[in-house]
Structures are given as structure tokens and as C-alpha cells.
Coordinates of C-alpha atoms in Angstrom, one line a residue:
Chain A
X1 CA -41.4 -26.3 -11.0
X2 CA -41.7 -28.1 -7.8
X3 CA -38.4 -28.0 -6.2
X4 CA -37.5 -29.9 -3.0
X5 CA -34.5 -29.4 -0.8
X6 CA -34.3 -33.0 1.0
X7 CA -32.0 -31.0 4.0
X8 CA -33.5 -29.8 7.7
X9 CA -30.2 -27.2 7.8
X10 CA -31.2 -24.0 8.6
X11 CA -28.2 -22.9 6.5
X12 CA -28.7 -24.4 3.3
X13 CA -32.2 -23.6 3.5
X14 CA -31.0 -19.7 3.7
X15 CA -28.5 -19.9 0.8
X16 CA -31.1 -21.5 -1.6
X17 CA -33.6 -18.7 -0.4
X18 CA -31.0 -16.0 -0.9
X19 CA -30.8 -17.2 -4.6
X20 CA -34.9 -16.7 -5.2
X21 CA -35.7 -19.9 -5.4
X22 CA -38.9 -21.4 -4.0
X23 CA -39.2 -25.0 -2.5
X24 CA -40.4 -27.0 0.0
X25 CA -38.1 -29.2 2.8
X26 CA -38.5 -32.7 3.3
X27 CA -35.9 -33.7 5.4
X28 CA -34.5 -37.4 4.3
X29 CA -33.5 -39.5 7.5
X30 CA -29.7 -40.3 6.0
X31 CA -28.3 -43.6 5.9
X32 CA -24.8 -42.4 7.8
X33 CA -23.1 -46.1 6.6
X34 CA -21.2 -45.7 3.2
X35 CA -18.8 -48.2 1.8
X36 CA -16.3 -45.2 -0.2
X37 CA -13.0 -44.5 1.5
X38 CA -12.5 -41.0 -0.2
X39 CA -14.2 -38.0 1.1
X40 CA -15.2 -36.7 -2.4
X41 CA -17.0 -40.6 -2.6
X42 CA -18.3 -40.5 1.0
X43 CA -20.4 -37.1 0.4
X44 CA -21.3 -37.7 -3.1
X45 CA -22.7 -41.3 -1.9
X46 CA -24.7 -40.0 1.5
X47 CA -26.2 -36.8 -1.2
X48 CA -27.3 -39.9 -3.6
X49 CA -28.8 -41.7 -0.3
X50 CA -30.7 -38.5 1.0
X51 CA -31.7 -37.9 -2.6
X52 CA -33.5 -41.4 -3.3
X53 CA -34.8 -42.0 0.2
X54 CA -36.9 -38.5 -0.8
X55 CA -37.2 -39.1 -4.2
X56 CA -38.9 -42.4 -3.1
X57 CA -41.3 -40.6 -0.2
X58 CA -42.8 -37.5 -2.7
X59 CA -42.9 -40.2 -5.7
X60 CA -43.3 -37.2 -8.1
X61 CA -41.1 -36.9 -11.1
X62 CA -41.8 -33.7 -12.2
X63 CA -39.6 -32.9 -9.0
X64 CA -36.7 -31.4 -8.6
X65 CA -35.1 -32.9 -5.6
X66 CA -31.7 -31.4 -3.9
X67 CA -29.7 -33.3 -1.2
X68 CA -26.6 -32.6 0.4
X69 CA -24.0 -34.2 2.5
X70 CA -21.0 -32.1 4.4
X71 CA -17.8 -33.4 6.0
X72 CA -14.6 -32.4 7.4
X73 CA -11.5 -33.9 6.8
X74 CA -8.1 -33.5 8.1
X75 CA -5.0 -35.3 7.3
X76 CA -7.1 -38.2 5.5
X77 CA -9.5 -38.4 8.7
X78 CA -13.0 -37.7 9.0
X79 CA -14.1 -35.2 11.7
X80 CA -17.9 -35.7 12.6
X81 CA -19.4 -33.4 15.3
X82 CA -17.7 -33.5 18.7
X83 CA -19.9 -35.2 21.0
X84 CA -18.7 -33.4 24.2
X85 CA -16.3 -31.4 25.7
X86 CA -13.6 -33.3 25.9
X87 CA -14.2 -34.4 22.3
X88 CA -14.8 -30.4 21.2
X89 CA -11.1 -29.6 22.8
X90 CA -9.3 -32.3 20.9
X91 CA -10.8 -31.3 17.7
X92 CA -10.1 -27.9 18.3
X93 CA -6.6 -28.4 19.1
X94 CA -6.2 -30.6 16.1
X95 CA -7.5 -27.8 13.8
X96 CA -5.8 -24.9 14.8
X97 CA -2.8 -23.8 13.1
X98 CA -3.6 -26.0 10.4
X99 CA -5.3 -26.3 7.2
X100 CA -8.5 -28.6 6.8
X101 CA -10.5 -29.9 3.9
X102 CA -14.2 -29.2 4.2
X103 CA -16.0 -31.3 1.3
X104 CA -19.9 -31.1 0.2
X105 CA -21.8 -33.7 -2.1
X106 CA -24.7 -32.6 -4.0
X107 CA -27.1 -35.2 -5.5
X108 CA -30.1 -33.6 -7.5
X109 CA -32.8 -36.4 -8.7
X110 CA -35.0 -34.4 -12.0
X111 CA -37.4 -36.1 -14.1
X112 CA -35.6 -40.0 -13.8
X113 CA -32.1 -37.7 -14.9
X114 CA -29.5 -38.0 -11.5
X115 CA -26.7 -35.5 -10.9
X116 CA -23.8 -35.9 -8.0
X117 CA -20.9 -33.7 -7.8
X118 CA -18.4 -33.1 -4.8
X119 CA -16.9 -29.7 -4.2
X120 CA -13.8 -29.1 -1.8
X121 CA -12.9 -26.3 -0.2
X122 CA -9.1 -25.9 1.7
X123 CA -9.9 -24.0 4.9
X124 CA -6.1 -22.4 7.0
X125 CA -6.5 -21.6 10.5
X126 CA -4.6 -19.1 12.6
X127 CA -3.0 -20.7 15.5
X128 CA -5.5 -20.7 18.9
X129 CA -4.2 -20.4 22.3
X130 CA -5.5 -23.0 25.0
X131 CA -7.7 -19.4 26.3
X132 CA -8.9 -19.6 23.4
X133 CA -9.6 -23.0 22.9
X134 CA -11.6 -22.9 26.1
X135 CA -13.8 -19.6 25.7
X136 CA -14.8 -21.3 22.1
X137 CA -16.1 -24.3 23.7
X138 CA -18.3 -22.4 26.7
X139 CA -19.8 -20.7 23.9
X140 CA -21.3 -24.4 23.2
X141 CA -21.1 -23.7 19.3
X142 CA -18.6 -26.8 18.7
X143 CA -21.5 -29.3 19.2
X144 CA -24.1 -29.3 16.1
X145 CA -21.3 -28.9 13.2
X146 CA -18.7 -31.2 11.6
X147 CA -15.7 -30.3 12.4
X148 CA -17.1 -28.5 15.1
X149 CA -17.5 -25.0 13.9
X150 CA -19.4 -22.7 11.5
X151 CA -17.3 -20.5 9.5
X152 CA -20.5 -18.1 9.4
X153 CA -20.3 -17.5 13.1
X154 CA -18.2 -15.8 15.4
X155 CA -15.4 -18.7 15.2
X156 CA -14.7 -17.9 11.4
X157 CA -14.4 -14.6 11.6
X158 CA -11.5 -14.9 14.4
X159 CA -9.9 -18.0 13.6
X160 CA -10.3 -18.3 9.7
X161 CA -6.8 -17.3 8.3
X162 CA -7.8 -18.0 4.3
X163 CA -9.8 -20.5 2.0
X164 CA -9.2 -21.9 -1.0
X165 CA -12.3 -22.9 -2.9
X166 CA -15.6 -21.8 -2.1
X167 CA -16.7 -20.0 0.8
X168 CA -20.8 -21.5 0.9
X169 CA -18.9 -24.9 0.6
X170 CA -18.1 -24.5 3.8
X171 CA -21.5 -23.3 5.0
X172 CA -22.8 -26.3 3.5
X173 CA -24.0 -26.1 0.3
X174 CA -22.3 -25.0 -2.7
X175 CA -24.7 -23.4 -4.3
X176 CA -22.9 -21.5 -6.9
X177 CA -21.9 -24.4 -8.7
X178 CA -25.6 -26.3 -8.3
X179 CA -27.0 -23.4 -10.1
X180 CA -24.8 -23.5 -12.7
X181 CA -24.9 -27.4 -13.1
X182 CA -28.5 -26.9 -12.7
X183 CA -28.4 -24.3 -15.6
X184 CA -26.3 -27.0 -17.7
X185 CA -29.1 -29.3 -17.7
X186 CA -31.5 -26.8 -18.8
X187 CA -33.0 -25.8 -15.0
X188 CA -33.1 -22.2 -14.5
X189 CA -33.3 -22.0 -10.7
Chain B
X1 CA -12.0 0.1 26.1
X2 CA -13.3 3.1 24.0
X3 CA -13.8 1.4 20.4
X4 CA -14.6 3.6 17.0
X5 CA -15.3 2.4 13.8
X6 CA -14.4 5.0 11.3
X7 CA -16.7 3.6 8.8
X8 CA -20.3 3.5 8.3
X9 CA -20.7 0.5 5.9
X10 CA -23.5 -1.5 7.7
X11 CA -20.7 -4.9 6.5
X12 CA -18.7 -3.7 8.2
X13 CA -20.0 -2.7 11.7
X14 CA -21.8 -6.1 11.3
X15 CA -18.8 -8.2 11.5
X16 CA -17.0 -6.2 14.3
X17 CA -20.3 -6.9 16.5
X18 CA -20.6 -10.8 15.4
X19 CA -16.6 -11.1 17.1
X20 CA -18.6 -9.6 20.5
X21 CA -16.7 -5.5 20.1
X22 CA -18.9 -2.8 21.3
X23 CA -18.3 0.3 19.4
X24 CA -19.1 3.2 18.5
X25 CA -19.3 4.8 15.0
X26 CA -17.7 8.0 14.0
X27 CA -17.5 8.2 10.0
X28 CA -14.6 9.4 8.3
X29 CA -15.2 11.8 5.4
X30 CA -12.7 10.0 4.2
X31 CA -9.9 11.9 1.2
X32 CA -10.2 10.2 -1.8
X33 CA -6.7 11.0 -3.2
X34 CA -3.6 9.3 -2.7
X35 CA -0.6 9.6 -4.4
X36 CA 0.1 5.6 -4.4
X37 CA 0.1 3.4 -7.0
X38 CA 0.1 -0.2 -5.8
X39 CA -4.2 -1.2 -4.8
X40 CA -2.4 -2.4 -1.1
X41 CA -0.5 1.0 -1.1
X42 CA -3.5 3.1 -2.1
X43 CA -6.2 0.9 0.5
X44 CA -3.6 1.2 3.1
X45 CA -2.9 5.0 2.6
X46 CA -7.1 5.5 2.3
X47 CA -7.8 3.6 5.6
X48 CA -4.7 5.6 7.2
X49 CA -6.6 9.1 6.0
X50 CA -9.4 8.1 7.8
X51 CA -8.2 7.0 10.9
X52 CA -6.3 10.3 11.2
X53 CA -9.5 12.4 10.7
X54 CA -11.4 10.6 12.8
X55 CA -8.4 10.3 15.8
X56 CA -8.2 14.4 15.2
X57 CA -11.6 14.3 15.9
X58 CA -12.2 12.9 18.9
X59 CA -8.8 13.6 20.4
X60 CA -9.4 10.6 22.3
X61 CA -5.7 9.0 23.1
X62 CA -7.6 6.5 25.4
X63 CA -9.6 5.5 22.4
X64 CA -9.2 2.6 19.9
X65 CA -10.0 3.8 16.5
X66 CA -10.5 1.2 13.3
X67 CA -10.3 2.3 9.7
X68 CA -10.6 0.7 6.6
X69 CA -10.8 1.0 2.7
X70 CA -11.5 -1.2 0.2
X71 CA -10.9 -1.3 -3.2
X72 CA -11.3 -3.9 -6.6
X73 CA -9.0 -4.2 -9.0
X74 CA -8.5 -6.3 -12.2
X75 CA -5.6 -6.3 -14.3
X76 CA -4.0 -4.0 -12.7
X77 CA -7.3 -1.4 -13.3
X78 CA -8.8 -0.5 -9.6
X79 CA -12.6 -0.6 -10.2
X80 CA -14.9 1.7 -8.3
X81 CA -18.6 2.0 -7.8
X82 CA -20.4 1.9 -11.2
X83 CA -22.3 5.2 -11.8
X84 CA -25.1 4.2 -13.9
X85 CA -26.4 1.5 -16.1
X86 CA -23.7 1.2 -19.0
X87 CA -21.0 1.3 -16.1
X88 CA -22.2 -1.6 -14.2
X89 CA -22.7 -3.6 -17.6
X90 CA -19.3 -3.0 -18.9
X91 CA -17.7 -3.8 -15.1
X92 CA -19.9 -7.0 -15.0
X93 CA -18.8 -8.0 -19.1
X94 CA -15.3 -7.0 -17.4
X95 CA -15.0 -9.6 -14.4
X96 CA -17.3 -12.7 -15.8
X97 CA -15.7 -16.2 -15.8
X98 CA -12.7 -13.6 -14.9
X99 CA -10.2 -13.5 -11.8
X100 CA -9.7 -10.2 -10.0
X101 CA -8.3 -9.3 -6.5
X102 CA -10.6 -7.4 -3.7
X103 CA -7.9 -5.4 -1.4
X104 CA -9.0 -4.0 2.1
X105 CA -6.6 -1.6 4.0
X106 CA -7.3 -1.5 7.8
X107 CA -5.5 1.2 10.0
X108 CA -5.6 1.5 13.8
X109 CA -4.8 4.2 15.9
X110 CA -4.2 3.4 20.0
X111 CA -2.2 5.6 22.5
X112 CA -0.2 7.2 19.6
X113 CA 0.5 3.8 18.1
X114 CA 0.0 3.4 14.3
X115 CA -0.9 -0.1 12.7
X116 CA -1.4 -0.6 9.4
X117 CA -1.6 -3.7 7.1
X118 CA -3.4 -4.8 3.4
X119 CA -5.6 -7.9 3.2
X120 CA -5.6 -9.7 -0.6
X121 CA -8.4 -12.1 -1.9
X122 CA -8.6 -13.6 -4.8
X123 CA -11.8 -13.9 -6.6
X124 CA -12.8 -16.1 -9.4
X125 CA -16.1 -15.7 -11.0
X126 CA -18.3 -17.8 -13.4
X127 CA -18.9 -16.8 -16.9
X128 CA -22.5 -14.9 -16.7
X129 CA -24.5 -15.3 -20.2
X130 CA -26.0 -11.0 -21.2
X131 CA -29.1 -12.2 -19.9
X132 CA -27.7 -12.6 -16.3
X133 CA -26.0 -9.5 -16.6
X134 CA -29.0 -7.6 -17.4
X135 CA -31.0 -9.3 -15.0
X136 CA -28.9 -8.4 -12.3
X137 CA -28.1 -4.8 -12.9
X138 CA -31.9 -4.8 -13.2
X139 CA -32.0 -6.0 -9.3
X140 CA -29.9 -2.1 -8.8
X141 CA -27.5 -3.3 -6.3
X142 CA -24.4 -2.8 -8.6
X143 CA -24.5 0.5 -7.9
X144 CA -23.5 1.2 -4.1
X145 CA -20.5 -1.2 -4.4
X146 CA -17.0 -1.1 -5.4
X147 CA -16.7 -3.9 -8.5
X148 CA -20.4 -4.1 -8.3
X149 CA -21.2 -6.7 -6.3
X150 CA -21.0 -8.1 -2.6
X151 CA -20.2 -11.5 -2.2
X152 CA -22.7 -11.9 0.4
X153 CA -25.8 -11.6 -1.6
X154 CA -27.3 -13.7 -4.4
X155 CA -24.1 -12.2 -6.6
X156 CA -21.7 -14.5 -5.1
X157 CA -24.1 -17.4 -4.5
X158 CA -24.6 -17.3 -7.9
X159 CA -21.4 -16.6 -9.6
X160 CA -18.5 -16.7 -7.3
X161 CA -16.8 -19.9 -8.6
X162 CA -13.8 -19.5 -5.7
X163 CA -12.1 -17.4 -3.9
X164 CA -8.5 -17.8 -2.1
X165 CA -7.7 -15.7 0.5
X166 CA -10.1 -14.3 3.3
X167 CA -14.0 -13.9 2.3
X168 CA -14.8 -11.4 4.9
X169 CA -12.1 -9.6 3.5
X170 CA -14.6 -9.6 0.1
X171 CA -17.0 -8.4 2.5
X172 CA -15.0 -4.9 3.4
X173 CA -13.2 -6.3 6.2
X174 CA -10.9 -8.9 7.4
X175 CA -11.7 -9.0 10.8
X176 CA -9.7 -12.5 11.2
X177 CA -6.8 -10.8 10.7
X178 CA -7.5 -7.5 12.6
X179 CA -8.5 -9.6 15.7
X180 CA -5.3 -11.4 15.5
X181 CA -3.1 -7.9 14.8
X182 CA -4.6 -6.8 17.6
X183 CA -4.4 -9.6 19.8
X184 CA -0.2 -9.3 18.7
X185 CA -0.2 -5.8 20.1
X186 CA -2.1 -7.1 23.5
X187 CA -5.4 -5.4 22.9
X188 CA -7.5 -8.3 23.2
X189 CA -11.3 -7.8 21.3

């Protein structure tokens, strides 16, 4: 089966990988305008975008195609990636102490069938000190990720008190759950 | 700082570099007994064992020495490294679509100063069909684990459903929490 991962992110590329599956990556562009409110509805509409706009470029339905769309929310706001210092330090300060949602939609495109599911994940942070805050953002880490972090990297593994939910969630694809959905519909990955 | 990691798990020394430590190892034979009962009273009692053989050994008070010990448990059963091939099946039959706790005991010794403390984690796994039991036992990597698996291969990618509590402590060590211990007693990592 021709399976195609419609996502440029080194990490979801890794976790699928780590699973055994083989595909190729055409990366879709990503309409970033959506018209949901929820974050559940925002990630599970920008996975369906990603998914088409590919689905529309191979035109092959004997395809499998897998898109993905991450966000972080806190307190009913969206955090996109801080687009400077300045922007890193608020978002930092915001987070810490605190617990965040991280949520990741999936859409998979298979033979004319379409699949869309969001998972969430609740992340708790220990409390950082201003030190802290600043040594973080020298390290230039902040920039690239929403939310401004990866829970894979060095920041996770000081910071991160718990999570509740899935843990690859968070590192951008859920990919427990696809491969069981997956399995549902008859896909053995 | 002089820094020893009792341990030799390669998880382990992994996520002690990731936080930017530089360390040395000295392994811990390590006494299996204990006379506790409780998984955080027997992983805290097992990690303390080792830091005391190791602190003996280098009779080092300068020196900051880090032990842990983890341990599995379901149902109140602790669950230890399956032996062979019927072992691993029966443990895997055991936690599917099952919750179970993963418990990791960290002791440090530093200028005759003792700290101690258990980390929990939840763990919630997706019901695995016989043929994805056998298929994985098949891939051998059951057997050098305590419950079986590690969370950070294709195990918990494929059937970790959630977890609550810290996922490096899954790993073998919650190095979020040590970092911030330490951090308490002013030894800053």
C-alpha cells in the first residue's frame, strides 16, 4: 500500500518510522485560516485541509494519505509559535506553573473513505524561575514549535511536571490511536 | 561537580545528558531484596541500596551520586523482566487494554545528605488482538524490561492509549522531578 504522510515534521516522520511503516512525504502547504472556534474543531479542520490539498496533488486513490495539525491551548487561547524574544518570554511565563492543553487532528483520506479525529493531551508545568526563563530562550529552542517548546527536548525533561493523555500527542502525532483507527477500518499499518 | 550515575541502563544515562549533566557511570550491583511491601517503598529502598554501594565505593563526599530503581506493578502484583517466551505472553495477555502503574525510586547521596523520593505513572494500554502479542514477543525486546516493554519504542507507539503522570518516568527515570529536587536542595544541574 502506498502510504503518504502529507507533514514536513521531522518528528512525525520519526514516530511513523518507529512503527515500521513505509511512506513517502509530500508536504501539503496548509491553509492556516479555519472558521471553528474549538481547538478539537480547529485541528481536525486544518488535518482535513492538509489532507485534500494532497489528496488532490498525488490524485491516486489507492493512497493512503495522513495529515496532521498541532496546537496549544491555554485557558481557551491559542498559542502559535513565538515569533521572537520578547514573544518567547511571555509565552513562557504564561506556561509555567500551569497546565496547558496540547491538541492534535488527524485526517487520513483512503480509497474516497475520510477519517478525522482530535486527541488532547493535559500537559502540568513545574513553576520556572525568570533564570530560567531566560537560559530557555538563548538556547533558541522556543521558535519553530507551538507553544514554544518540545516536550522531547531538554525543556520537557526539566520543566514537564505530568501529562494526562498521550505523550506522542504532544510530539505531534498521535500515533497510537491512528494505528488503531487505522486497524478499525481494516488498514494494518 | 563530581556526578555518578549508579546505573547503567543506556535510558537512563540518555536523559541525564539531554538536561546538559556530565557524568560519570559507576554501576551498582545493586541487592535485590527488600523487606518492603508498598512498589514506592520497595523502588525507593532498591535505589537507596544502590546509592549506598556505590557512595562506599568511591568514598567520594565531594561527589554527587544518583540512583534509581524501577519497578511495574498491576494489581497490586510487581512485574519483573519476563524470562522466556510463555512469560512475556502471559505478562502481555496480563496488561492489554489494562491500566497498570510504572514506579521509579531515585536516591541521591551529596556531602552526607540523603534524598530520596518515588515517582508514579499511570499507564493505560490498548487491547492487543494474540496476533499482536505474538508478533511482538517475536521482535525479542520483551525480555530485557521490567513489564516487557519501553514506552519509547514501537510498544508504546502502538499500544499506549495514555498515561498520567510523568513519561520519562516510564522511561526509568524522572529526571523532571530529580532536576527540580535538586534544584530545592541548591545543587543546580
Amino acid at each position: 500500500m502506498r502510504v503518504i504522510l502529507a507533514s514536513g515534521s521531522p518528528r512525525r516522520k520519526e514516530l511513523l518510522s518507529e512503527i515500521g511503516v513505509e511512506f513517502e512525504v509530500i508536504k501539503a502547504a496548509g491553509e492556516e485560516k479555519t472558521s471553528a472556534a474549538l481547538p478539537e474543531e480547529i485541528v481536525k479542520e486544518l488535518a482535513m485541509h492538509k489532507a485534500a490539498e494532497v489528496c488532490e496533488k498525488v490524485a491516486d486513490d489507492e493512497a493512503l494519505i495522513i495529515a496532521a495539525d498541532t496546537i496549544v491551548s491555554m485557558e481557551g487561547k491559542v498559542l502559535g509559535k513565538p515569533a521572537n524574544q520578547e514573544k518567547a518570554r511571555e509565552m513562557m511565563s504564561m506556561l509555567s506553573g500551569k497546565v496547558h492543553q496540547v491538541y492534535t487532528g488527524v485526517a487520513c483520506f483512503y480509497h474516497e473513505k475520510q477519517m478525522v479525529f482530535a486527541e488532547k493531551t493535559d500537559v502540568a508545568l513545574y513553576e520556572m524561575t525568570k533564570e530560567e526563563i531566560e537560559a530557555y530562550i538563548k538556547t533558541k529552542l522556543p521558535y519553530d514549535k507551538a507553544g514554544g517548546y518540545g516536550i522531547q527536548e531538554m525543556f520537557g525533561m526539566k520543566y514537564v511536571k505530568e501529562i494526562s493523555g498521550d505523550y506522542y500527542n504532544v510530539v505531534g502525532l498521535p500515533i497510537a490511536r491512528l494505528y488503531q483507527q487505522l486497524k478499525e477500518l481494516g488498514i494494518d499499518l
